[in-house]
XYZ file of C-alpha atoms in Angstrom:
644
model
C -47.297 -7.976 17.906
C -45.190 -10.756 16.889
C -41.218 -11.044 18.187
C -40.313 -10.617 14.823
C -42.631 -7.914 14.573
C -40.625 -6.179 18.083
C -37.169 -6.585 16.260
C -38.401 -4.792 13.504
C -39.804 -1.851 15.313
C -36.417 -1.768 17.264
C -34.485 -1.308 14.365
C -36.478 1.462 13.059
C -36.265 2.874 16.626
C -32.330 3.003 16.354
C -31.434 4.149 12.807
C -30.067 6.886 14.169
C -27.777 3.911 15.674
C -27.363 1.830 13.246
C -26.752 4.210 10.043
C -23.339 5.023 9.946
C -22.512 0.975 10.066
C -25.023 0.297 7.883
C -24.005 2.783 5.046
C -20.197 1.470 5.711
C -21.728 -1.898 5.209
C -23.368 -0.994 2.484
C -19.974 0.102 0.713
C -18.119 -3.011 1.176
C -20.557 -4.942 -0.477
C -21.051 -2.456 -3.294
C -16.955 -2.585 -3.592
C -16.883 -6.320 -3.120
C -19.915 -6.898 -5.656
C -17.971 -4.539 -8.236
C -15.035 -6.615 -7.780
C -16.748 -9.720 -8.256
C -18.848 -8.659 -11.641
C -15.226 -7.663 -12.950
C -13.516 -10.865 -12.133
C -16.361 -12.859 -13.636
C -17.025 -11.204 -16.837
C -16.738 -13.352 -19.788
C -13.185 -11.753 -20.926
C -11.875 -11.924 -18.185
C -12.416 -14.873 -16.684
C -10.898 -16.070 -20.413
C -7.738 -15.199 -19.099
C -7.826 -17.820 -16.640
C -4.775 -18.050 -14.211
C -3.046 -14.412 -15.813
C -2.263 -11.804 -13.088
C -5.604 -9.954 -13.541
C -7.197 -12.631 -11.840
C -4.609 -12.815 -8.919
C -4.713 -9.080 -8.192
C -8.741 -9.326 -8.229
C -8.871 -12.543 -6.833
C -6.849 -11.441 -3.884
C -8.458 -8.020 -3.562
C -11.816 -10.166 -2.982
C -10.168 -12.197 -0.206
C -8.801 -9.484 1.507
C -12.796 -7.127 1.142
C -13.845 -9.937 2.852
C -11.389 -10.399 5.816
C -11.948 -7.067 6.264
C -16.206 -7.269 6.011
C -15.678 -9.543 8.861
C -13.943 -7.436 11.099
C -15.274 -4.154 10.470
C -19.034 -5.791 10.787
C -17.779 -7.748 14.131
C -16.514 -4.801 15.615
C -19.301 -2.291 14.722
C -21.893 -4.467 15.576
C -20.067 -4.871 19.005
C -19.844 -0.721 19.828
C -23.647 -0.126 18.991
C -24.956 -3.687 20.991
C -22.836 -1.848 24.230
C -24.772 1.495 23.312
C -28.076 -0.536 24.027
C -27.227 -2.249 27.024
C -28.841 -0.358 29.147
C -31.945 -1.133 26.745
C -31.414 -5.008 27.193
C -31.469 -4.531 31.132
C -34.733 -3.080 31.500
C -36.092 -5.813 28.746
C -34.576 -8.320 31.136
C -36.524 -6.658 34.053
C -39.140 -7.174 32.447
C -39.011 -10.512 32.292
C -37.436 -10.897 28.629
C -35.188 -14.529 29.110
C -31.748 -14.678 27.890
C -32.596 -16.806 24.971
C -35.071 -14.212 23.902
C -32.592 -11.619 24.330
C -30.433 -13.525 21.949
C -33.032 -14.337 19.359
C -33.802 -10.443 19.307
C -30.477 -9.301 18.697
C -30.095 -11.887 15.843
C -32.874 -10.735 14.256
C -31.936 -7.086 14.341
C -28.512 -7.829 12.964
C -30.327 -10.208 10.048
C -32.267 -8.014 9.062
C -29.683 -4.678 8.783
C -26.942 -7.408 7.253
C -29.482 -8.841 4.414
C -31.133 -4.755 3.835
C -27.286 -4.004 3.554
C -26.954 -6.547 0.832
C -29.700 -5.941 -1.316
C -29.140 -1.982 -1.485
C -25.146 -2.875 -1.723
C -25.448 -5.183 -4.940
C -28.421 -2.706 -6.359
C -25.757 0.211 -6.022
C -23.381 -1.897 -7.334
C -25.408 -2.677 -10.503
C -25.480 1.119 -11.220
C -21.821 1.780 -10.878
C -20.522 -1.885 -12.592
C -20.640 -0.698 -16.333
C -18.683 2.400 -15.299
C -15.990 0.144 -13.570
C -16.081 -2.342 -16.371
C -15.105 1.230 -18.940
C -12.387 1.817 -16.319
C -10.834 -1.574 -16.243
C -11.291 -1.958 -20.080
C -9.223 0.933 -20.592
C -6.832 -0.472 -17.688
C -6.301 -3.271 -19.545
C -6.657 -2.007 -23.410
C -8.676 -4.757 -24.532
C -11.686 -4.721 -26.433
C -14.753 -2.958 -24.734
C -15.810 -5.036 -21.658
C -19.681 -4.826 -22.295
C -22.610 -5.156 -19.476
C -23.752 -8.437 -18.435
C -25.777 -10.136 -16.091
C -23.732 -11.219 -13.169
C -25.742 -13.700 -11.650
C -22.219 -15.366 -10.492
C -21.010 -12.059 -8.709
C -24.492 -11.946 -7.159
C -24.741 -15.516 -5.898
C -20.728 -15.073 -4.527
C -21.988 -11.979 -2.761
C -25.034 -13.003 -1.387
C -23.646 -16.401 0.247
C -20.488 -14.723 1.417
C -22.080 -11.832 3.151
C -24.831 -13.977 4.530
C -22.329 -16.512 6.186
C -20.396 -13.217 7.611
C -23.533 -11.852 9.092
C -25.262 -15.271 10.120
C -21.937 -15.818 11.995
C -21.586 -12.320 13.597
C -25.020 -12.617 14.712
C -24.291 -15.853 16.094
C -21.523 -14.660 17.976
C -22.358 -11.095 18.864
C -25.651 -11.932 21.847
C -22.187 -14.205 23.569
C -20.152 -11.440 23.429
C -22.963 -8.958 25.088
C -23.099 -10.076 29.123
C -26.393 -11.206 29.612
C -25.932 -12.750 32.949
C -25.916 -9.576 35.036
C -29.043 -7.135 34.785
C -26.807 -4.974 36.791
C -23.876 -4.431 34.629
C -26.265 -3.994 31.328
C -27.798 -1.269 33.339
C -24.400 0.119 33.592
C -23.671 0.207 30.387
C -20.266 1.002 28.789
C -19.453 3.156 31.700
C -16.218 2.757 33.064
C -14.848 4.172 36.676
C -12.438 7.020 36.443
C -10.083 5.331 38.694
C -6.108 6.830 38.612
C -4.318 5.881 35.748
C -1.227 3.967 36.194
C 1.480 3.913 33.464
C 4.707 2.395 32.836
C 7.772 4.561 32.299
C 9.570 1.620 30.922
C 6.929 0.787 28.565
C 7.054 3.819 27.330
C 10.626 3.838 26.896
C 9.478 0.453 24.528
C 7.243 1.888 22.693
C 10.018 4.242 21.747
C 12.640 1.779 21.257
C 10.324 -0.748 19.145
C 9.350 2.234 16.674
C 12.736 4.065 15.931
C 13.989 -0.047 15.686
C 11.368 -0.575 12.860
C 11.944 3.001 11.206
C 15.662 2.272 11.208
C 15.245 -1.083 9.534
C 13.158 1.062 7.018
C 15.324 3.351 6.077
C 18.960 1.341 6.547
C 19.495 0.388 3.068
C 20.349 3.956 2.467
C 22.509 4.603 5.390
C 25.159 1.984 3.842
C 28.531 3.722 3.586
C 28.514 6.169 6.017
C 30.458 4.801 8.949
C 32.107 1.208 9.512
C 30.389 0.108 12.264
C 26.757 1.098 10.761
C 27.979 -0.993 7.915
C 27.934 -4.070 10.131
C 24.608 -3.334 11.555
C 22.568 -2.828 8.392
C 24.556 -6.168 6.771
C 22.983 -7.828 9.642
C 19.446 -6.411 9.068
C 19.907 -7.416 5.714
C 20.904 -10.616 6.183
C 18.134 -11.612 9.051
C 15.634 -13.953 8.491
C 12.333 -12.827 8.214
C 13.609 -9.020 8.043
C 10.194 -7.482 6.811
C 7.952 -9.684 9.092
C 10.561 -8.275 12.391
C 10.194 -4.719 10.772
C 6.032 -4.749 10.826
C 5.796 -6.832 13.966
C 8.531 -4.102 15.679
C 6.237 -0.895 14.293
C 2.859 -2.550 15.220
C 3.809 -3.723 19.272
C 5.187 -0.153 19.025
C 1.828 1.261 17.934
C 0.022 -0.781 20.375
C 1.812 0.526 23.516
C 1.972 4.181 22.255
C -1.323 4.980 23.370
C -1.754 3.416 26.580
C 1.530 3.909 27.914
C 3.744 6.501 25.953
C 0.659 9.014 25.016
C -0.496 8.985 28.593
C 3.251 9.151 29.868
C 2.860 12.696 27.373
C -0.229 13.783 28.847
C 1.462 13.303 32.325
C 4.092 15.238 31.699
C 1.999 18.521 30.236
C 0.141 18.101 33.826
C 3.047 18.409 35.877
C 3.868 21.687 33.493
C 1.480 23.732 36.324
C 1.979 26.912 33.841
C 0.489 24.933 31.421
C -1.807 23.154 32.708
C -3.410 25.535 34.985
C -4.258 28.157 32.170
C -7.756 28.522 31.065
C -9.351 25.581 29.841
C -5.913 23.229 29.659
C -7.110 21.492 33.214
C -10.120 20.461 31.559
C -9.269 18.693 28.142
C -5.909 17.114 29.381
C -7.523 15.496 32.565
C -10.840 14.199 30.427
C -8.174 13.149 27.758
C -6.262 11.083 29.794
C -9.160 8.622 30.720
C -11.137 9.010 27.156
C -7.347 7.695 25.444
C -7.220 4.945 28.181
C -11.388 4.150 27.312
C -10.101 4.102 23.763
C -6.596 2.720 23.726
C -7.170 -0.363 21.457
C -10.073 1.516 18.961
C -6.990 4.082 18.028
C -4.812 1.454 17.830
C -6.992 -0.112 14.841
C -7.576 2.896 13.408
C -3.336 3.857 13.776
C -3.109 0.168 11.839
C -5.901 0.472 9.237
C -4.893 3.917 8.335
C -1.414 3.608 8.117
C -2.076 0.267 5.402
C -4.581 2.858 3.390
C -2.240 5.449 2.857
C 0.926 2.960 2.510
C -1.268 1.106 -0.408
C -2.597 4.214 -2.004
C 0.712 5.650 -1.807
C 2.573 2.698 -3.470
C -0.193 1.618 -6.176
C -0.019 5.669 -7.303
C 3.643 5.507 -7.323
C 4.323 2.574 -9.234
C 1.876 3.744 -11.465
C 3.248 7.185 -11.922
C 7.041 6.042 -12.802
C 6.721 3.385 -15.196
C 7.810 5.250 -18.120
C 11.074 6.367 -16.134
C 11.644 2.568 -15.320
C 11.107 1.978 -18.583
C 13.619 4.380 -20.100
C 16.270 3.632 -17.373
C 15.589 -0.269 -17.860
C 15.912 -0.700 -21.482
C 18.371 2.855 -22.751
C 16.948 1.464 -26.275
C 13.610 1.005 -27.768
C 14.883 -2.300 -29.552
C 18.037 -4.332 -28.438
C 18.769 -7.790 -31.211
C 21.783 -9.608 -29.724
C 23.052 -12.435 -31.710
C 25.551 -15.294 -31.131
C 28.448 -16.135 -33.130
C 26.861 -19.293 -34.410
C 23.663 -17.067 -35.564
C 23.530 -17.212 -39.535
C 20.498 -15.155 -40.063
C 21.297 -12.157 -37.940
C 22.349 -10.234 -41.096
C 18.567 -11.555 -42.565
C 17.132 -10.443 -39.204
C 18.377 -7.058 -38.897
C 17.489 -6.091 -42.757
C 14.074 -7.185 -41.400
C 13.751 -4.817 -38.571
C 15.171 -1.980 -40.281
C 12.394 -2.751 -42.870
C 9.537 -3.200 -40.774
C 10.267 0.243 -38.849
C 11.005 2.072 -41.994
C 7.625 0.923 -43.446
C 5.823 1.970 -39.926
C 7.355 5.244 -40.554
C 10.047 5.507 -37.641
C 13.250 6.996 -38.029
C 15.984 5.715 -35.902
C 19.650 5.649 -34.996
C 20.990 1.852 -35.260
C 24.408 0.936 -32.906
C 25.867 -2.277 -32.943
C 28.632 -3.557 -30.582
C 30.800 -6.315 -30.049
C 31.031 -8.012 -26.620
C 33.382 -11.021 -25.653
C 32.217 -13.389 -23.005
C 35.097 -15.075 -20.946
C 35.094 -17.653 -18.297
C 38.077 -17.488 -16.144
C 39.385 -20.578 -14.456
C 37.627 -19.990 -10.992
C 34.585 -20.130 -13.018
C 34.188 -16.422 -13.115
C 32.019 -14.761 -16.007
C 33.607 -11.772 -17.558
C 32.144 -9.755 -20.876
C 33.668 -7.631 -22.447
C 33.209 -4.434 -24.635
C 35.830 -1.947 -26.348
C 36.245 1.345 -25.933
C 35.159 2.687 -29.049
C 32.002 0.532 -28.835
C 31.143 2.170 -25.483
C 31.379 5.326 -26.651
C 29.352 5.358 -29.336
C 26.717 4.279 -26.732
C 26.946 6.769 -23.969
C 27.043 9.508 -26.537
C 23.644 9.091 -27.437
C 22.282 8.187 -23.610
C 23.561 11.881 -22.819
C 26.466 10.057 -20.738
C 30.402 11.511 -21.078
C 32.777 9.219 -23.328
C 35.823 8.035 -21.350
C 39.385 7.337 -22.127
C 41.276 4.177 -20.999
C 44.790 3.225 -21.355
C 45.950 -0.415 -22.096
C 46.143 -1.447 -18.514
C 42.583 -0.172 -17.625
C 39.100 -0.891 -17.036
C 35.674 0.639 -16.629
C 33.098 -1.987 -14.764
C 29.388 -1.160 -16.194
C 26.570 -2.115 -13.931
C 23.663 -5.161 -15.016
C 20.899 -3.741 -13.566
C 19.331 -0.117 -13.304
C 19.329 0.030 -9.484
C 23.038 -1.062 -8.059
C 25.355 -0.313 -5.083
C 28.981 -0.423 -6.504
C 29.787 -0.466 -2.309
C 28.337 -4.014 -1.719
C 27.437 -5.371 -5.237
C 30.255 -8.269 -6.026
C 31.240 -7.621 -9.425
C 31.256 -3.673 -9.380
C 33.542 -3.649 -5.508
C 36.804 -5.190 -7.617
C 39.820 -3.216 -7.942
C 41.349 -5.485 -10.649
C 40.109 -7.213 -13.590
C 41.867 -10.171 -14.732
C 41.408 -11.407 -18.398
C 43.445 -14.487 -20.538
C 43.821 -16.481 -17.318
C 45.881 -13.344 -15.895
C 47.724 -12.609 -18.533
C 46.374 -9.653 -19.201
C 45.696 -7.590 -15.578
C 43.776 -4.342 -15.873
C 43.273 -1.401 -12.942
C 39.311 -0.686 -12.517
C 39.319 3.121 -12.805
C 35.351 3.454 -12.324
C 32.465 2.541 -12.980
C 29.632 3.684 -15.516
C 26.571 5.550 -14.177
C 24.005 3.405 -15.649
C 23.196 0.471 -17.874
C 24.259 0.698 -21.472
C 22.018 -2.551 -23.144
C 18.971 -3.287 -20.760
C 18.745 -4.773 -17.316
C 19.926 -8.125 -17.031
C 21.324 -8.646 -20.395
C 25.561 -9.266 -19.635
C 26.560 -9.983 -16.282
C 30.092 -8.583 -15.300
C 30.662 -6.658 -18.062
C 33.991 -4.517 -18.341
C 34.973 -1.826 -20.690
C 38.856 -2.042 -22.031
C 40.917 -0.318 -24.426
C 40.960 -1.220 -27.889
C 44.314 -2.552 -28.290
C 43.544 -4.677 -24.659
C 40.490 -5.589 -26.605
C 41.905 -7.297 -29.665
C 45.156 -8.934 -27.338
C 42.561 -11.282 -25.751
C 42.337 -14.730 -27.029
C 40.277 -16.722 -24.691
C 37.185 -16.455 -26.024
C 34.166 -18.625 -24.725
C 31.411 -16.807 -27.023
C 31.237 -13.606 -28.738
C 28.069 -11.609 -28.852
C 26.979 -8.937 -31.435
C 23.856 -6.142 -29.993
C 21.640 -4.669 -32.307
C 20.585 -1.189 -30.706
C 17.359 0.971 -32.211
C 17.480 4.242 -30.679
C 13.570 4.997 -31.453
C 12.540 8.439 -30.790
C 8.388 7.419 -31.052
C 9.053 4.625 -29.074
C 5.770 4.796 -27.630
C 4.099 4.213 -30.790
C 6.208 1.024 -31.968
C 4.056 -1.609 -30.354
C 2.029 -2.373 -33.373
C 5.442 -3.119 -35.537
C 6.435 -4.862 -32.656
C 4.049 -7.260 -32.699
C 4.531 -7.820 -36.616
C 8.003 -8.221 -35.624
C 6.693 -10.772 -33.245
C 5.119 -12.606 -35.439
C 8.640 -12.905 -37.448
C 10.786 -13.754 -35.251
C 9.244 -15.198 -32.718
C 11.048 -14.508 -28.903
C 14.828 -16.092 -30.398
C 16.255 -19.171 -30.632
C 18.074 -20.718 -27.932
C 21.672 -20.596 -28.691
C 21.373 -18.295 -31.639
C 19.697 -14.919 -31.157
C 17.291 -13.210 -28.433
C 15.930 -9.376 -28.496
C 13.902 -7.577 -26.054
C 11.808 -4.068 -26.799
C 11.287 -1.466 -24.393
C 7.367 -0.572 -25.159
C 6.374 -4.561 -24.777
C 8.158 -3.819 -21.144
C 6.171 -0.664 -20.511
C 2.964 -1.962 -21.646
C 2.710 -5.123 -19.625
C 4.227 -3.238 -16.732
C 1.780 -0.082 -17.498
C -1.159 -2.173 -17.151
C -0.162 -4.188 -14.142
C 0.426 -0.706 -12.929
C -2.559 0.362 -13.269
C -4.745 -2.653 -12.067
C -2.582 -2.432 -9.194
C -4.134 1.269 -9.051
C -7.401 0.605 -9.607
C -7.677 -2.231 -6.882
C -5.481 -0.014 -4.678
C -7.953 2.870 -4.858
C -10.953 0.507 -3.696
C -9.076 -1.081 -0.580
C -7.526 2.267 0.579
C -11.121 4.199 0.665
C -12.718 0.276 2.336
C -9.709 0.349 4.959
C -10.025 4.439 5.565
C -13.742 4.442 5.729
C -13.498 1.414 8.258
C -10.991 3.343 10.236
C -12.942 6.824 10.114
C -16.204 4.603 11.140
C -14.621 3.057 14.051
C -13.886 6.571 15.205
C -17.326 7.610 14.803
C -18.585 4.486 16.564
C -16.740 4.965 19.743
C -17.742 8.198 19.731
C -21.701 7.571 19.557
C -20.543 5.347 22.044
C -19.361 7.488 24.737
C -21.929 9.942 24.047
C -24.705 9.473 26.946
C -21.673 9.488 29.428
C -20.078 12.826 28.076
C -23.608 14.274 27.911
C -23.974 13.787 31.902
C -20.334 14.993 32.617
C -20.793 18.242 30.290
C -23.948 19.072 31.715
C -22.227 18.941 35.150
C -19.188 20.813 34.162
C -21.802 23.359 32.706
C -23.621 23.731 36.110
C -20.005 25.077 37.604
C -20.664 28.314 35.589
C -18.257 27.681 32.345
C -19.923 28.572 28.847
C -20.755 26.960 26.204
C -18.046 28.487 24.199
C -15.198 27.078 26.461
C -17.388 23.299 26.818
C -17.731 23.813 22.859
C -13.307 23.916 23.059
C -12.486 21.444 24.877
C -14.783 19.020 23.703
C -12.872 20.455 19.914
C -10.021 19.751 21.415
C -10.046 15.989 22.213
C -12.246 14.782 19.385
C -9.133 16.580 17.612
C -6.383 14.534 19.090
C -8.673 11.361 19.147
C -8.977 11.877 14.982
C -5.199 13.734 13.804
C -3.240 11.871 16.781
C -3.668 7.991 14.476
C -3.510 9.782 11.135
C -0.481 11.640 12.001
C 1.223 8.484 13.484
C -0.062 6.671 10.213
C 1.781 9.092 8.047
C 4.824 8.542 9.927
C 4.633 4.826 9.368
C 3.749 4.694 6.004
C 6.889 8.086 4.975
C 8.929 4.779 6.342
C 6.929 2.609 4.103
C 7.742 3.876 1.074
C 11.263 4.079 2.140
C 11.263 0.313 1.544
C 9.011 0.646 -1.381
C 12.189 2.892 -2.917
C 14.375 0.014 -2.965
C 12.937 -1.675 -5.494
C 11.819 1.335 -7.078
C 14.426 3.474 -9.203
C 12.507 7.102 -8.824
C 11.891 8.993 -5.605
C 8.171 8.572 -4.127
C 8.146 11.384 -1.973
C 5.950 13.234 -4.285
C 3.230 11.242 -4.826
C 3.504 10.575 -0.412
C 2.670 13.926 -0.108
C -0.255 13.985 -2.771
C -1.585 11.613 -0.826
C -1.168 12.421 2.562
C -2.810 15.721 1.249
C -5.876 13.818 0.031
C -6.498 11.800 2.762
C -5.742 15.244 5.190
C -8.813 16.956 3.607
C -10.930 13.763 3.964
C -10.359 13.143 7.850
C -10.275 17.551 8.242
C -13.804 16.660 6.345
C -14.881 14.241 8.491
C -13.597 15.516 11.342
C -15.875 19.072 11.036
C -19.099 16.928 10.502
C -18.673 14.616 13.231
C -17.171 17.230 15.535
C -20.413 19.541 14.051
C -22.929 16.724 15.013
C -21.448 16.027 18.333
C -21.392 19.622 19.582
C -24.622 20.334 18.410
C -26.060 17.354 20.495
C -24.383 18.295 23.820
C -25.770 21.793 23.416
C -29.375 20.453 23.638
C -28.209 19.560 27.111
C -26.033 22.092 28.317
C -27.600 24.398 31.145
């Protein structure tokens, strides 16, 4: 029998081992090769440099950062399950080079079998991903091809992350001591010692990175909070102090603050002294100690699978109401005073959408722009013009007297308490000869985002005293009740009149918004999906790894504990019990860092994402209650082959 020949047998000896990393292997490569025969399909990669390329470009990048780590990591766990295997080879009289050769070609030949079954997989599944992104995207149909560049990408990438894990992986294993490879992964159960003071940290570090979450919606209810969430806002760096803060936070909650927990429910005697409770939270103790980092990960990993499922479905699912709230209109035409075609131009749209078939409701208004002498811009609309606005956006008309002013907001999401132009009590027009009292301010935007900054309602009268005019501005709006079906005319429309001319006219549509932001939307979805089920299969892996793991060593302790006369009905409950709190304990944690997530993700957001949070957090629930039964199932059933 050649060596080669011995590694070969030795992986077929271990599948049992080696098949829930191979199968997560197998995955990632499926998921990276999918991405790969998407990003180099022939229409695609026409689009050279466009955002579809980005989002898949950087999706690859970050499959493969994560390949690296998740094979590293596994390879690691299983290699310490067969130390005790590489001592006795060493005994007899197997050299530490050989040792190293043998373990490179076991890990050779899993990574290249991985490989070839990943890309064949992902051969069967690519025109099914090419239908989905096709319809992402609305383009023509993205037909099959050969994707001998995704296969070539795949093959070399993969190969350098395996050749280099393999590489790496016999250092990492001790070779140097028969003694401690005979050992194994076992570990002394030697007191525990924790810090009170950590703990207290590990407190103090989370609620400081939840805080900075949510403090953007805490402005306004006391002074002195004020001051503290200007300063979090003004920080450099705020969202890299905010993860760092939440993750050093993570990282001593289970080696310090969960075991200061577990302390504290022993020194409950009533507690701990009933039935089985002795049992689980003793074994517990060490097992979170043993496993301290691994849930750590899997805290980390988690928490960024739900946070980017979570966002991509929630940006996805309120584009239409961004939409509506960003442009009130389906078609806004604005025209400056030196503009001689606009009467040419609006005959033209009103032609075009009649011919489509659209019936609409056409508004125009009348806005002044003014620059004061501190260099201030001020527009300004009338009253009457206003009105005839809100009534149709469902808003109530107002009435304002000669010496008053409404402030209307720029863009959909504003805070009239620390936004410049919407905190001013007066309004100062003509160089201040005309001073007007701000009586309020409008609920929402009345053009679309972004079009006039600063821009004041007045009474009519007020309206035709003022004489300092820098520009004056006339707004076509369409008020398009099948807006969703006017992108065809808008492209005709396109075609016309082109995006404006500088210095004479500009108009913006609402579905040209909602499609480009739809699709982004929805790629942003798609690659969302992908990286959520890579990172939560990596994290439910890891999991599964350190359990195998540990497996030999509970075995002996169970069988022990069995001897002192307890049944397998009470072994079967606390065993239950702490693969529970070893799976829930990081995806309950994970929830509560990504519920803050999304807090942030709300700020730039103008609809509430609680929903879609809960959706998910249901999903992913019922995948890790899934998982949790089989491996729980599997483990149970092995330690009952053993128990006396």
């Amino acid at each position: 029998m050649t060596f080669t020949q011995f590694a070969l047998n030795n992986v077929r000896r271990n599948t049992r081992v080696y098949l829930a990393y191979f199968l997560s292997s197998v995955f990632t490569i499926m998921v990276f090769f999918s991405f790969a025969v998407n990003l180099f399909h022939p229409v695609i990669s026409s689009r050279s440099g466009g955002a579809i390329e980005i989002i898949m470009g950087q999706t690859e990048a970050a499959i493969l950062v994560f390949s690296f780590l998740f094979v590293f990591i596994s390879v690691n766990a299983f290699l310490k399950v067969r130390s005790k295997e590489f001592g006795i080879l060493m005994i007899l009289g197997m050299t530490k080079k050989q040792l190293r050769k043998l373990i490179f070609l076991e890990n050779m030949m899993i990574g290249y079998l991985a490989i070839v079954v990943g890309i064949t997989i992902g051969f069967i599944f690519s025109k099914f991903l090419l239908m989905i992104l096709s319809n992402i995207l609305s383009c023509e149909s993205l037909s099959f091809y050969f994707p001998y560049e995704a296969i070539i990408l795949t093959t070399v990438f993969f190969t350098l992350i395996i050749l280099g894990i393999s590489a790496l992986t016999p250092r990492i294993i001790r070779t140097s001591n028969i003694i401690t490879l005979l050992k194994g992964a076992k570990r002394p159960n030697t007191e525990i010692k924790f810090s009170v003071i950590l703990s207290f940290l590990a407190v103090l570090l989370l609620g400081m990175g939840y805080f900075m979450a949510v403090s953007s919606h805490l402005y306004g209810i006391h002074p002195f909070l004020n001051e503290i969430i200007l300063f979090i806002e003004k920080l450099p760096y705020a969202e890299a102090v905010l993860t760092t803060s939440v993750v050093v936070g993570t990282y001593l909650f289970f080696p310090q603050l969960s075991i200061f927990v577990l302390h504290r429910m022993k020194k409950n005697k009533r507690f701990y002294m009933k039935r089985t409770n002795m049992l689980w939270i003793s074994d517990l103790i060490y097992r979170i100690r043993d496993n301290a980092r691994m849930l750590f990960l899997v805290t980390i990993l988690s928490a960024v699978a739900f946070t980017a499922v979570t966002g991509v479905y929630a940006l996805s699912s309120v584009v239409k109401d961004e939409s509506l709230k960003d442009n009130p209109f389906a078609l806004t035409y604005t025209s400056y005073s030196s503009n001689d075609k606009v009467k040419q131009h609006i005959e033209l749209i009103d032609k075009m959408l009649e011919s489509y078939g659209f019936k609409y409701k056409k508004y125009m208004s009348e806005v002044i722009k003014q620059v004061s002498g501190d260099k201030r811009t001020i527009h300004i609309i009338k009253m009457t013009d206003y009105n005839n606005r809100v009534s149709l956006l469902g808003l109530e008309q107002i009435t304002l007297d000669k010496d008053q002013a409404l402030l209307v907001p720029v863009y959909v999401r504003f805070d009239p308490k620390r936004d410049r132009t919407l905190s001013q009590k007066k309004v100062s027009l003509d160089n201040g000869n005309i001073n007007l009292e701000v009586v309020g301010i409008a609920p929402k935007v009345i053009f679309y985002s972004g079009l006039f900054q600063n821009l004041v309602v007045v009474n009519d009268e007020t309206y035709d005293r003022i004489t300092g005019i820098q520009e004056k501005f006339h707004s076509y709006s369409y008020d398009i009740p099948d807006w969703m079906k006017t992108l065809e005319v808008t492209e005709k429309l396109r075609e016309e009149l082109g995006v404006g001319e500088h210095g004479k006219y500009f108009w913006s549509t609402r579905i040209e918004g909602y499609t480009l932001e739809n699709q982004n939307k929805k790629l942003f979805l798609y690659v969302g999906f992908f990286l959520g089920a890579i990172f939560f299969l990596g994290a439910s892996s890891f999991l599964y790894f350190r359990l195998y793991t540990d497996l030999n060593q509970e075995k002996s302790k169970y069988i022990g504990i069995s001897k002192l006369g307890l049944s397998f009905k009470e072994l079967k409950k606390v065993a239950s019990i702490q693969i529970a709190v070893l799976f829930f304990t990081p995806y309950i944690l994970a929830s509560i860092h990504t519920y803050f997530a999304i807090k942030v993700l709300q700020t730039v957001l103008y609809s509430s994402v609680f929903k879609q949070f809960l959706i998910v957090m249901a999903v992913f629930l019922i995948l890790n209650s899934i998982y949790f039964a089989t491996v729980r199932s599997r483990y149970v059933n092995y330690l009952k082959r053993f128990i006396v």
